Amino acid sequence: MAQPSMQSSYPGVHSEVRQFIGGRSRRMLIDGKWVEAASGKTLTTYDPATEEPLAEVPAGDKEDVDRAVRAARKALESGAWPRMTPSERGRAIWKLADLIEARTEEFAQLETLDNGKPLAVARVADIPLVVDHFRYYAGWATKVEGATIPVSTPGQRVFTYTRREPVGVVGQIIPWNFPLLMAAWKLGVALACGNTVVLKPAEQTPLSALRLGELLEEAGFPPGVVNIVTGYGETAGAAIASHPDVDKVAFTGSTEVGHLIMQAAGASNLKRVSLELGGKSPNIVFADADLDQAAAGAANAIFFNHGQCCCAGSRLFVEQKVYDKLMPRLIEHSEKIKIGPGMDLTSEMGPLVSSEQFQRVNSFLSAGRKEGAKVATGGGRPKQFDKGYFVAPTVFTDVKPEMKIIREEIFGPVVCAIPFKDPDEVLAAGNDTTYGLAAAVWTRDINKAHRLAENLKAGTVWINCYNMFDAAAPFGGYKQSGFGREMGKAALELYTQIKTVWVDLGAY
Ligand code: NAP
Ligand code: MG
C-alpha cells in the first residue's frame, strides 16, 4: 500500500495536510457521510516533483455514482436544501469561502503536493481566486430572478411570469490543472442556483476537493447537496455522463473526452451539457506594441501553470519587423524562470502534473524536432533533474502551419513562434484552428486592437494583457473549445431553467 512520501521530503508541511493525506483522503463524500468506494478499491495520487506516491483516495465507480446521484436527488427534492431561502444559501456559500480562506496555507500545500504547482503561486493565485469566486456567487443566490411578461391575449387579463428554477442534479467533471479552482467554478454557481451536485475531481488531483468536502457541513450545506466521488474518468466520470437521473453534466477537460460526454448525454437522457475544452490560443504581437511588456506577457501567456492552461498562449505570432527584437527578450524570460519542486518557495515553475502528461509533452517536443522546427530554448527535462516531471520552458521557431506542434494542444510549457506581415494575414492564421478559447493582441493602436478583438474567433480576447480572470467575467469557448460560459452572470444560464407561469385574471 502506498505511503505518503512527503513526510520526510519537505520541511514545513502543515500538520492538517499530513493528517489528511495520512488517512482521511481514503474516503469520499456521499450523502453527508465519508465512505469508501463500494468496491473497496483505492487509487494512488503521486507527488509529481518526486514521482513518489502521495495519497490514496477511493476509486469510486458506477455503484458509487448511483449512490451519490440518489443522495443528490433526495437533497434536491426534500429535506432542508429546497426550503433554505436564497439568503441562507448565499450565506452558506459565503461561509464556505471564509472557511477555505482560513485554511489557505493548507489548501495551497495540497494543491502543490498533488499537482506540482509552486506553493508561492497556489497561495496568491489559486486559493484566493477560489475564495473570491465563492463570494461572488454567494451574492448571486439572492438575485436569480424571473420576469413578468407583457402578453397580448385578446379580451382577457392574464398575468404571465417566469421563474428561474434549478436544473436539478448536476454532474461536474473537472481536470487537474487548477484542481480547487475548477471545483469552485463549478460549485459556486450550481449552489447559488439551488442545484445539487455530484462532483468528480481528476484522478491526478482529488485531494483539495475532498478537503473542501470536509467544510461543507460547517458551512451549512445539508447532506447530499454536494457529493464528491473520486475515481477514474472511464468509470466514475462515464457513469455520471451517462446517468439517467443526472439533469446536467458540466465538463472541463480535453476535447476528446468532451465528445464522449456529449455522446453519453445524448444516448442516455438528453441531459444538458456544458463543455469547457482545450485551446490553441493565438497571442499576437504587433510592431507598435510595448515590446518589453509584450515579451513578458508572452512568457506569462504560455509558462503560467507550466503551460497547463486551457487558454495558454501557445501560438505566438510576432510581426516580422520586430521578430528579431522580441524573440531574444522572450528567450531571456524563458531561461530566467526558476524550475524546482513546488514546495520550494523559490521555485517559479514546478513539474508537470503526471508521468502521462510528461510523456505527452515530450512526445510533442520530439514531433516538433522531427518535423523540422527549431528549439530556440528548452526542449526537455532540465539537466539538474533526474526525477520529477520537469520540462524546461521551450520556444520553437521555424514552425510550419501543418506541423503537429502548431495544430494540436500540447498542454505544457511549449510555445511556437511565427512571424507575420500584416493584420489580415495574422487574423487568418490566428483563426486557423479548430479551437477558439482565447486570444490576445499586443498593440498601441486602439483601432487595430478592437478590430482584431471583433474578428478573432475566441471566447476571450485580451488586449495588452494575458491570463486575466475574474469571477464576474464570463469565460468559455468558441468552436471546439466548448460551449456555455462559466463565471459572471452568464453562468446562471447553465444552472437554471425557465418556467413560464400563466394566470388567468378573468375578463376585462
Ligand atoms: P481528460 O481525460 O479530459 O480529463 C478531464 C476530466 O475528465 C477528468 O476528471 C477525467 O477523469 C475525466 N474523464 C476522462 N475520461 C472520461 C470519460 N470517458 N467520461 C467522463 N469523464 C472522463 O484530460 P486528461 O487526460 O487529464 O488530459 C489530457 C489532455 O486534455 C491534456 O493534455 C490537455 O490537452 C487536455 N486538458 C484540458 C484541460 C482544460 O482545462 N481545458 C484540462 C485538462 C486537460 P480522470 O482524470 O480521473 O481520468
Ligand atoms: Mg497528483
Coordinates of C-alpha atoms and ligand atoms in Angstrom, one line a residue:
M1 CA 0.0 0.0 0.0
A2 CA 1.3 3.4 -0.9
Q3 CA 2.6 5.5 1.9
P4 CA 2.8 9.3 1.9
S5 CA 6.3 10.2 0.7
M6 CA 6.2 13.9 1.6
Q7 CA 6.6 13.4 5.3
S8 CA 10.3 13.3 5.1
S9 CA 10.9 15.2 1.8
Y10 CA 9.6 18.6 2.6
P11 CA 10.0 20.8 5.7
G12 CA 7.1 22.9 6.8
V13 CA 4.2 20.6 5.6
H14 CA 1.1 21.7 7.5
S15 CA 0.1 19.2 10.2
E16 CA -3.5 19.1 8.9
V17 CA -2.1 18.2 5.4
R18 CA -0.1 15.3 6.9
Q19 CA -3.1 14.0 8.8
F20 CA -5.4 14.3 5.8
I21 CA -3.0 12.6 3.4
G22 CA -2.2 10.1 6.0
G23 CA -5.7 8.6 6.2
R24 CA -8.8 10.8 5.7
S25 CA -8.3 11.1 2.0
R26 CA -9.3 7.4 1.7
R27 CA -12.9 8.3 2.0
M28 CA -15.2 10.3 -0.2
L29 CA -18.4 12.2 0.5
I30 CA -21.8 10.7 -0.3
D31 CA -25.0 11.9 1.3
G32 CA -23.1 13.7 4.0
K33 CA -21.1 10.6 5.0
W34 CA -17.5 9.8 4.5
V35 CA -17.4 6.4 2.7
E36 CA -15.1 4.1 0.9
A37 CA -15.7 3.0 -2.7
A38 CA -18.4 0.2 -2.8
S39 CA -15.7 -1.9 -4.4
G40 CA -13.2 -1.1 -1.6
K41 CA -10.7 -0.1 -4.2
T42 CA -8.5 3.0 -4.0
L43 CA -6.3 4.9 -6.4
T44 CA -2.9 6.4 -5.7
T45 CA -2.0 10.0 -6.4
Y46 CA 1.6 11.0 -6.9
D47 CA 3.8 13.9 -6.0
P48 CA 5.0 14.9 -9.5
A49 CA 8.2 16.5 -8.1
T50 CA 9.4 13.2 -6.7
E51 CA 7.3 10.7 -8.6
E52 CA 6.6 9.1 -5.2
P53 CA 3.1 8.0 -4.1
L54 CA 1.4 10.8 -2.1
A55 CA -2.0 9.6 -1.0
E56 CA -4.7 7.1 -1.5
V57 CA -8.3 8.0 -2.4
P58 CA -11.3 5.9 -3.2
A59 CA -11.6 4.6 -6.7
G60 CA -15.3 5.2 -7.0
D61 CA -17.2 3.9 -9.9
K62 CA -20.7 3.3 -11.2
E63 CA -22.2 2.0 -8.0
D64 CA -20.8 4.9 -6.0
V65 CA -22.1 7.4 -8.6
D66 CA -25.5 5.8 -8.4
R67 CA -25.5 6.3 -4.6
A68 CA -24.3 9.9 -5.0
V69 CA -27.0 10.6 -7.6
R70 CA -29.7 9.2 -5.3
A71 CA -28.4 11.3 -2.5
A72 CA -28.3 14.4 -4.7
R73 CA -31.9 13.7 -5.9
K74 CA -33.2 13.3 -2.4
A75 CA -31.4 16.5 -1.3
L76 CA -32.8 18.4 -4.2
E77 CA -36.4 17.4 -3.6
S78 CA -36.8 17.0 0.1
G79 CA -35.2 18.0 3.4
A80 CA -33.6 21.3 4.2
W81 CA -32.0 22.4 0.9
P82 CA -35.1 23.2 -1.1
R83 CA -36.5 25.0 1.9
M84 CA -33.5 27.2 2.5
T85 CA -34.1 30.8 1.5
P86 CA -31.8 32.3 -1.2
S87 CA -30.3 34.4 1.6
E88 CA -29.5 31.3 3.6
R89 CA -27.9 29.6 0.5
G90 CA -25.9 32.7 -0.1
R91 CA -24.7 32.7 3.5
A92 CA -23.6 29.1 3.3
I93 CA -21.6 29.8 0.1
W94 CA -20.0 32.8 1.8
K95 CA -19.2 30.8 4.9
L96 CA -17.6 28.2 2.7
A97 CA -15.4 30.9 1.3
D98 CA -14.4 32.0 4.8
L99 CA -13.6 28.5 5.9
I100 CA -11.4 28.0 2.9
E101 CA -9.7 31.3 3.3
A102 CA -8.8 30.5 6.9
R103 CA -7.1 27.4 5.6
T104 CA -5.3 29.0 2.6
E105 CA -2.0 27.5 3.6
E106 CA -3.4 24.0 4.0
F107 CA -5.2 24.1 0.6
A108 CA -2.2 25.7 -1.1
Q109 CA 0.0 22.9 0.1
L110 CA -2.5 20.2 -1.0
E111 CA -2.6 21.7 -4.5
T112 CA 1.2 21.9 -4.7
L113 CA 1.8 18.3 -3.5
D114 CA -0.9 16.9 -5.7
N115 CA -0.5 19.0 -8.8
G116 CA 3.1 20.2 -8.6
K117 CA 2.4 23.9 -9.0
P118 CA 4.6 26.3 -6.9
L119 CA 3.3 26.9 -3.4
A120 CA 4.1 30.6 -3.8
V121 CA 1.6 30.7 -6.7
A122 CA -1.1 28.5 -5.1
R123 CA -1.0 30.8 -2.1
V124 CA -1.5 34.0 -4.0
A125 CA -3.5 32.8 -7.1
D126 CA -5.3 29.5 -6.8
I127 CA -6.7 29.8 -3.3
P128 CA -7.6 33.5 -3.2
L129 CA -9.3 33.1 -6.6
V130 CA -11.3 30.2 -5.1
V131 CA -12.4 32.3 -2.1
D132 CA -13.3 35.3 -4.3
H133 CA -15.2 33.0 -6.7
F134 CA -17.4 31.6 -3.9
R135 CA -18.1 35.1 -2.5
Y136 CA -19.1 36.3 -5.9
Y137 CA -21.7 33.6 -6.4
A138 CA -22.8 33.9 -2.7
G139 CA -24.1 37.3 -3.9
W140 CA -26.0 35.8 -6.8
A141 CA -28.0 33.4 -4.7
T142 CA -30.5 36.3 -3.9
K143 CA -30.6 37.6 -7.4
V144 CA -31.7 34.7 -9.5
E145 CA -34.8 36.5 -10.9
G146 CA -37.6 35.7 -13.3
A147 CA -39.5 38.3 -15.3
T148 CA -43.1 39.5 -15.8
I149 CA -44.1 39.2 -19.4
P150 CA -46.4 41.6 -21.1
V151 CA -48.5 39.1 -23.1
S152 CA -51.2 40.2 -25.6
T153 CA -54.1 37.8 -25.0
P154 CA -57.2 39.4 -26.6
G155 CA -60.1 40.3 -24.2
Q156 CA -58.5 38.6 -21.3
R157 CA -56.5 39.8 -18.4
V158 CA -53.6 37.5 -17.9
F159 CA -50.6 37.6 -15.6
T160 CA -47.6 35.8 -17.1
Y161 CA -44.3 35.5 -15.3
T162 CA -41.2 33.4 -15.3
R163 CA -39.4 31.6 -12.6
R164 CA -35.8 30.6 -12.8
E165 CA -35.5 27.2 -11.2
P166 CA -32.5 24.9 -10.6
V167 CA -31.7 22.5 -13.4
G168 CA -31.6 19.7 -10.8
V169 CA -29.0 17.1 -10.1
V170 CA -25.8 18.3 -11.7
G171 CA -22.7 16.1 -12.5
Q172 CA -19.5 18.1 -12.6
I173 CA -16.3 16.6 -14.0
I174 CA -13.2 18.6 -13.6
P175 CA -9.5 18.5 -14.6
W176 CA -6.2 18.6 -12.7
N177 CA -4.7 21.9 -13.8
F178 CA -6.4 24.1 -11.2
P179 CA -8.0 21.4 -9.0
L180 CA -9.7 23.5 -6.3
L181 CA -10.4 26.5 -8.6
M182 CA -12.1 24.3 -11.2
A183 CA -14.2 22.8 -8.3
A184 CA -15.1 26.4 -7.3
W185 CA -16.0 27.4 -10.8
K186 CA -18.4 24.6 -11.0
L187 CA -19.8 24.5 -7.4
G188 CA -20.3 28.2 -6.7
V189 CA -22.9 28.9 -9.4
A190 CA -24.6 25.5 -9.1
L191 CA -25.2 26.0 -5.4
A192 CA -26.2 29.7 -5.8
C193 CA -29.0 28.5 -8.2
G194 CA -30.2 25.8 -5.8
N195 CA -29.0 22.7 -7.6
T196 CA -27.4 19.6 -6.0
V197 CA -24.1 18.2 -7.2
V198 CA -22.1 15.1 -7.8
L199 CA -18.5 16.3 -8.3
K200 CA -15.7 14.2 -9.8
P201 CA -12.2 15.6 -9.4
A202 CA -9.4 14.4 -11.7
E203 CA -7.7 11.2 -10.7
Q204 CA -4.4 13.0 -10.5
T205 CA -5.5 15.7 -8.1
P206 CA -8.5 14.8 -5.9
L207 CA -7.2 15.9 -2.6
S208 CA -8.2 19.6 -2.4
A209 CA -11.8 18.7 -3.4
L210 CA -12.1 16.1 -0.7
R211 CA -10.7 18.5 1.8
L212 CA -13.3 21.1 0.7
G213 CA -15.9 18.4 1.2
E214 CA -15.0 18.4 4.9
L215 CA -16.0 22.0 5.2
L216 CA -19.5 21.8 3.7
E217 CA -21.4 20.7 6.8
E218 CA -19.9 23.5 8.9
A219 CA -20.7 26.0 6.1
G220 CA -24.3 25.0 6.4
F221 CA -25.0 22.7 3.4
P222 CA -27.3 19.8 4.2
P223 CA -26.2 16.2 3.4
G224 CA -26.4 15.2 -0.2
V225 CA -26.3 18.7 -1.6
V226 CA -22.7 18.2 -2.7
N227 CA -21.4 14.7 -3.2
I228 CA -17.7 14.1 -4.1
V229 CA -16.9 10.9 -5.9
T230 CA -13.2 10.3 -6.6
G231 CA -12.3 7.8 -9.3
Y232 CA -11.2 7.4 -12.9
G233 CA -12.8 9.1 -15.8
E234 CA -13.6 6.0 -17.7
T235 CA -15.6 4.6 -14.8
A236 CA -16.8 7.2 -12.4
G237 CA -16.8 10.0 -15.0
A238 CA -18.5 8.0 -17.6
A239 CA -21.2 6.9 -15.1
I240 CA -22.0 10.5 -14.4
A241 CA -22.2 11.4 -18.1
S242 CA -24.5 8.5 -18.9
H243 CA -26.6 8.5 -15.7
P244 CA -30.3 8.6 -16.5
D245 CA -31.1 10.7 -13.4
V246 CA -28.4 13.4 -13.8
D247 CA -30.1 16.5 -15.3
K248 CA -27.0 18.3 -16.4
V249 CA -23.3 17.5 -16.9
A250 CA -20.6 20.2 -16.8
F251 CA -17.2 19.1 -18.0
T252 CA -13.8 20.8 -18.2
G253 CA -11.0 18.8 -19.9
S254 CA -9.9 17.5 -23.3
T255 CA -11.9 17.9 -26.5
E256 CA -11.6 14.2 -26.9
V257 CA -13.5 13.4 -23.7
G258 CA -15.9 16.3 -24.5
H259 CA -17.0 14.3 -27.5
L260 CA -17.6 11.3 -25.2
I261 CA -19.6 13.3 -22.7
M262 CA -21.9 14.6 -25.4
Q263 CA -22.4 11.1 -26.8
A264 CA -23.2 9.7 -23.4
A265 CA -25.6 12.6 -22.6
G266 CA -27.4 12.0 -26.0
A267 CA -27.5 8.3 -25.5
S268 CA -29.0 8.4 -22.0
N269 CA -31.5 11.1 -21.0
L270 CA -30.6 14.2 -23.1
K271 CA -29.1 15.8 -20.1
R272 CA -27.9 19.4 -20.5
V273 CA -24.3 19.6 -21.3
S274 CA -21.7 22.4 -20.9
L275 CA -18.2 21.9 -22.1
E276 CA -15.0 23.9 -21.4
L277 CA -12.4 22.2 -23.6
G278 CA -8.9 22.7 -24.9
G279 CA -7.3 25.6 -26.8
K280 CA -4.5 26.6 -29.1
S281 CA -4.7 30.3 -28.4
P282 CA -3.1 32.8 -30.7
N283 CA -1.1 35.5 -28.9
I284 CA -0.4 38.3 -31.4
V285 CA 2.4 40.9 -31.0
F286 CA 2.4 43.9 -33.4
A287 CA 5.4 46.0 -34.1
D288 CA 3.9 49.0 -32.4
A289 CA 3.5 47.2 -29.0
D290 CA 5.5 47.9 -25.9
L291 CA 7.9 45.1 -26.6
D292 CA 9.1 44.6 -23.1
Q293 CA 5.6 44.3 -21.9
A294 CA 4.7 42.0 -24.8
A295 CA 7.7 39.7 -24.2
A296 CA 6.9 39.4 -20.5
G297 CA 3.3 38.9 -21.4
A298 CA 4.1 36.2 -24.0
A299 CA 6.2 34.3 -21.4
N300 CA 3.4 34.5 -18.9
A301 CA 0.8 33.5 -21.5
I302 CA 2.5 30.2 -22.1
F303 CA 4.5 29.4 -19.0
F304 CA 2.0 30.2 -16.3
N305 CA 1.0 27.0 -14.6
H306 CA 3.6 25.2 -16.8
G307 CA 1.5 25.7 -19.9
Q308 CA -1.2 23.5 -18.3
C309 CA -3.9 26.1 -19.0
C310 CA -6.7 25.6 -21.5
C311 CA -6.2 29.2 -22.6
A312 CA -2.4 29.1 -22.8
G313 CA -0.9 31.4 -25.5
S314 CA 0.7 28.5 -27.3
R315 CA 0.9 30.1 -30.8
L316 CA 2.9 33.3 -30.6
F317 CA 2.5 35.5 -33.7
V318 CA 5.1 38.3 -34.0
E319 CA 5.1 41.0 -36.6
Q320 CA 8.1 40.4 -38.9
K321 CA 9.6 43.9 -38.3
V322 CA 10.2 43.2 -34.6
Y323 CA 10.6 39.5 -34.6
D324 CA 14.4 39.8 -34.0
K325 CA 13.8 42.2 -31.2
L326 CA 11.1 40.3 -29.4
M327 CA 12.4 36.8 -29.6
P328 CA 15.6 37.4 -27.6
R329 CA 13.6 39.0 -24.9
L330 CA 11.1 36.1 -24.8
I331 CA 14.0 33.6 -24.6
E332 CA 15.6 35.6 -21.8
H333 CA 12.4 35.4 -19.8
S334 CA 12.1 31.7 -20.5
E335 CA 15.6 31.0 -19.3
K336 CA 15.3 33.1 -16.2
I337 CA 12.3 31.0 -14.8
K338 CA 13.5 29.1 -11.8
I339 CA 12.4 25.5 -12.0
G340 CA 12.1 23.3 -8.9
P341 CA 9.7 21.4 -6.6
G342 CA 6.6 23.4 -5.9
M343 CA 7.2 23.1 -2.2
D344 CA 10.4 25.1 -2.6
L345 CA 9.3 28.7 -2.1
T346 CA 11.9 29.9 -4.6
S347 CA 10.5 27.8 -7.4
E348 CA 8.7 29.7 -10.2
M349 CA 7.8 26.6 -12.2
G350 CA 7.2 23.1 -10.8
P351 CA 6.9 19.7 -12.6
L352 CA 4.1 18.8 -14.9
V353 CA 1.2 17.0 -13.2
S354 CA 1.9 13.4 -14.1
S355 CA 4.1 10.9 -15.8
E356 CA 1.4 10.6 -18.6
Q357 CA 1.5 14.4 -19.2
F358 CA 5.3 14.4 -19.1
Q359 CA 5.4 11.8 -21.8
R360 CA 2.8 13.5 -23.8
V361 CA 4.6 16.9 -23.8
N362 CA 7.9 15.2 -24.5
S363 CA 6.4 13.4 -27.5
F364 CA 5.3 16.8 -28.9
L365 CA 8.9 18.0 -28.4
S366 CA 10.2 15.1 -30.4
A367 CA 7.5 15.6 -33.1
G368 CA 8.4 19.2 -33.4
R369 CA 12.1 18.4 -33.9
K370 CA 11.3 15.7 -36.3
E371 CA 9.1 17.9 -38.4
G372 CA 11.9 20.5 -38.7
A373 CA 11.0 23.1 -36.1
K374 CA 14.0 24.6 -34.2
V375 CA 14.3 24.6 -30.4
A376 CA 15.3 28.1 -29.5
T377 CA 15.5 27.3 -25.8
G378 CA 14.4 24.5 -23.5
G379 CA 13.3 21.2 -25.2
G380 CA 13.1 18.7 -22.4
R381 CA 13.8 18.0 -18.7
P382 CA 16.5 20.3 -17.4
K383 CA 19.8 18.5 -16.7
Q384 CA 19.8 19.2 -13.0
F385 CA 16.8 16.8 -12.5
D386 CA 17.0 13.0 -12.8
K387 CA 13.4 12.6 -11.5
G388 CA 10.2 14.6 -11.3
Y389 CA 8.1 15.6 -14.3
F390 CA 10.0 18.8 -15.0
V391 CA 10.1 20.3 -18.5
A392 CA 12.1 23.5 -19.3
P393 CA 10.2 26.4 -20.8
T394 CA 10.5 25.7 -24.5
V395 CA 10.3 28.0 -27.5
F396 CA 10.0 26.6 -31.0
T397 CA 10.8 28.6 -34.1
D398 CA 10.8 27.8 -37.8
V399 CA 7.3 26.3 -37.4
K400 CA 5.2 25.5 -40.4
P401 CA 1.4 25.7 -40.3
E402 CA 0.9 22.0 -40.9
M403 CA 3.1 20.8 -38.1
K404 CA 1.6 18.8 -35.2
I405 CA 3.0 21.2 -32.6
I406 CA 1.1 24.2 -34.1
R407 CA -2.1 22.3 -34.7
E408 CA -2.6 20.3 -31.5
E409 CA -2.9 21.3 -27.9
I410 CA 0.3 20.4 -26.1
F411 CA -0.8 21.5 -22.6
G412 CA 2.8 22.1 -21.5
P413 CA 5.4 24.9 -21.4
V414 CA 5.9 25.0 -25.1
V415 CA 5.3 27.9 -27.4
C416 CA 5.6 28.1 -31.2
A417 CA 6.7 31.5 -32.5
I418 CA 5.6 32.5 -36.0
P419 CA 6.4 35.8 -37.8
F420 CA 3.6 37.6 -39.7
K421 CA 3.4 40.6 -42.1
D422 CA 0.0 42.3 -41.6
P423 CA -3.2 42.2 -39.6
D424 CA -5.2 40.3 -42.3
E425 CA -2.6 37.6 -42.5
V426 CA -2.4 37.1 -38.8
L427 CA -6.1 37.2 -38.3
A428 CA -6.5 34.3 -40.8
A429 CA -3.6 32.4 -39.3
G430 CA -4.8 33.0 -35.7
N431 CA -8.3 31.7 -36.6
D432 CA -6.9 28.7 -38.4
T433 CA -7.6 26.3 -35.7
T434 CA -10.4 24.0 -34.5
Y435 CA -10.2 25.7 -31.1
G436 CA -11.5 29.1 -30.0
L437 CA -11.0 29.6 -26.3
A438 CA -8.8 32.7 -26.0
A439 CA -6.6 35.1 -28.0
A440 CA -4.5 38.2 -27.2
V441 CA -3.3 41.2 -29.1
W442 CA -0.4 43.5 -28.2
T443 CA -0.5 46.9 -29.8
R444 CA -0.7 50.6 -29.1
D445 CA -3.1 51.1 -32.0
I446 CA -6.6 51.2 -30.5
N447 CA -8.4 50.7 -33.8
K448 CA -6.3 47.6 -34.7
A449 CA -6.8 46.2 -31.2
H450 CA -10.6 46.4 -31.4
R451 CA -10.7 45.2 -35.0
L452 CA -8.9 42.1 -34.0
A453 CA -10.9 41.7 -30.8
E454 CA -14.0 41.7 -33.0
N455 CA -12.7 39.2 -35.6
L456 CA -10.8 36.7 -33.6
K457 CA -13.0 33.6 -33.1
A458 CA -12.4 33.1 -29.4
G459 CA -14.4 33.3 -26.2
T460 CA -12.0 35.7 -24.5
V461 CA -9.7 38.3 -26.1
W462 CA -7.0 40.0 -24.0
I463 CA -5.6 43.3 -25.2
N464 CA -2.1 44.2 -23.9
C465 CA -2.5 41.6 -21.2
Y466 CA -3.0 37.8 -20.8
N467 CA -4.5 35.4 -18.3
M468 CA -6.8 37.9 -16.7
F469 CA -9.6 36.3 -14.8
D470 CA -12.4 37.5 -12.6
A471 CA -15.4 35.7 -11.1
A472 CA -17.6 38.4 -12.7
A473 CA -16.2 37.9 -16.3
P474 CA -17.6 35.1 -18.4
F475 CA -15.2 32.5 -19.8
G476 CA -15.7 29.8 -22.3
G477 CA -15.1 28.6 -25.9
Y478 CA -15.9 29.2 -29.5
K479 CA -15.8 26.2 -31.9
Q480 CA -14.4 23.0 -30.4
S481 CA -13.2 24.7 -27.3
G482 CA -16.7 24.1 -26.0
F483 CA -19.9 25.9 -25.2
G484 CA -21.6 27.5 -22.3
R485 CA -20.0 30.4 -20.3
E486 CA -18.7 29.9 -16.8
M487 CA -18.3 32.8 -14.4
G488 CA -20.2 36.0 -14.3
K489 CA -24.0 36.3 -14.7
A490 CA -23.7 34.3 -17.8
A491 CA -23.1 31.1 -15.9
L492 CA -26.6 31.3 -14.3
E493 CA -28.0 30.3 -17.7
L494 CA -26.2 26.9 -17.4
Y495 CA -27.6 26.2 -13.9
T496 CA -31.2 27.4 -14.1
Q497 CA -34.2 26.6 -16.3
I498 CA -37.0 28.9 -17.0
K499 CA -40.6 28.1 -16.1
T500 CA -43.3 30.3 -17.6
V501 CA -46.5 30.6 -15.4
W502 CA -49.8 31.8 -16.9
V503 CA -52.5 33.1 -14.6
D504 CA -56.0 33.9 -15.9
L505 CA -57.2 37.0 -14.1
G506 CA -60.6 36.9 -15.7
A507 CA -62.2 39.2 -18.3
Y508 CA -61.8 43.0 -18.5
Ligands
NAP1 P1 -9.3 14.4 -19.6 O1 -9.2 13.0 -19.8 O2 -10.2 15.2 -20.5 O3 -9.8 14.7 -18.1 C1 -10.6 15.6 -17.6 C2 -11.7 15.0 -16.6 O4 -12.5 14.1 -17.4 C3 -11.0 14.2 -15.5 O5 -11.8 14.3 -14.4 C4 -11.1 12.8 -16.1 O6 -11.1 11.8 -15.2 C5 -12.5 12.8 -16.8 N1 -12.7 11.8 -17.8 C6 -11.8 11.1 -18.6 N2 -12.4 10.3 -19.4 C7 -13.7 10.4 -19.2 C8 -14.9 9.8 -19.7 N3 -14.8 8.9 -20.7 N4 -16.1 10.2 -19.2 C9 -16.2 11.1 -18.3 N5 -15.2 11.7 -17.7 C10 -13.9 11.4 -18.2 O7 -7.9 15.1 -19.7 P2 -6.5 14.4 -19.3 O8 -6.4 13.0 -19.8 O9 -6.3 14.7 -17.8 O10 -5.6 15.4 -20.1 C11 -5.4 15.1 -21.5 C12 -5.4 16.4 -22.3 O11 -6.6 17.1 -22.0 C13 -4.3 17.4 -21.8 O12 -3.1 17.1 -22.4 C14 -4.9 18.7 -22.3 O13 -4.7 18.8 -23.7 C15 -6.4 18.5 -22.1 N6 -6.9 19.1 -20.9 C16 -7.6 20.3 -21.0 C17 -8.0 20.9 -19.8 C18 -8.8 22.2 -19.9 O14 -8.8 22.9 -18.9 N7 -9.4 22.5 -21.0 C19 -7.7 20.4 -18.6 C20 -7.0 19.2 -18.5 C21 -6.6 18.6 -19.7 P3 -9.6 11.1 -14.7 O15 -8.7 12.2 -14.6 O16 -10.0 10.6 -13.4 O17 -9.3 10.1 -15.7
MG2 MG -1.1 14.1 -8.2

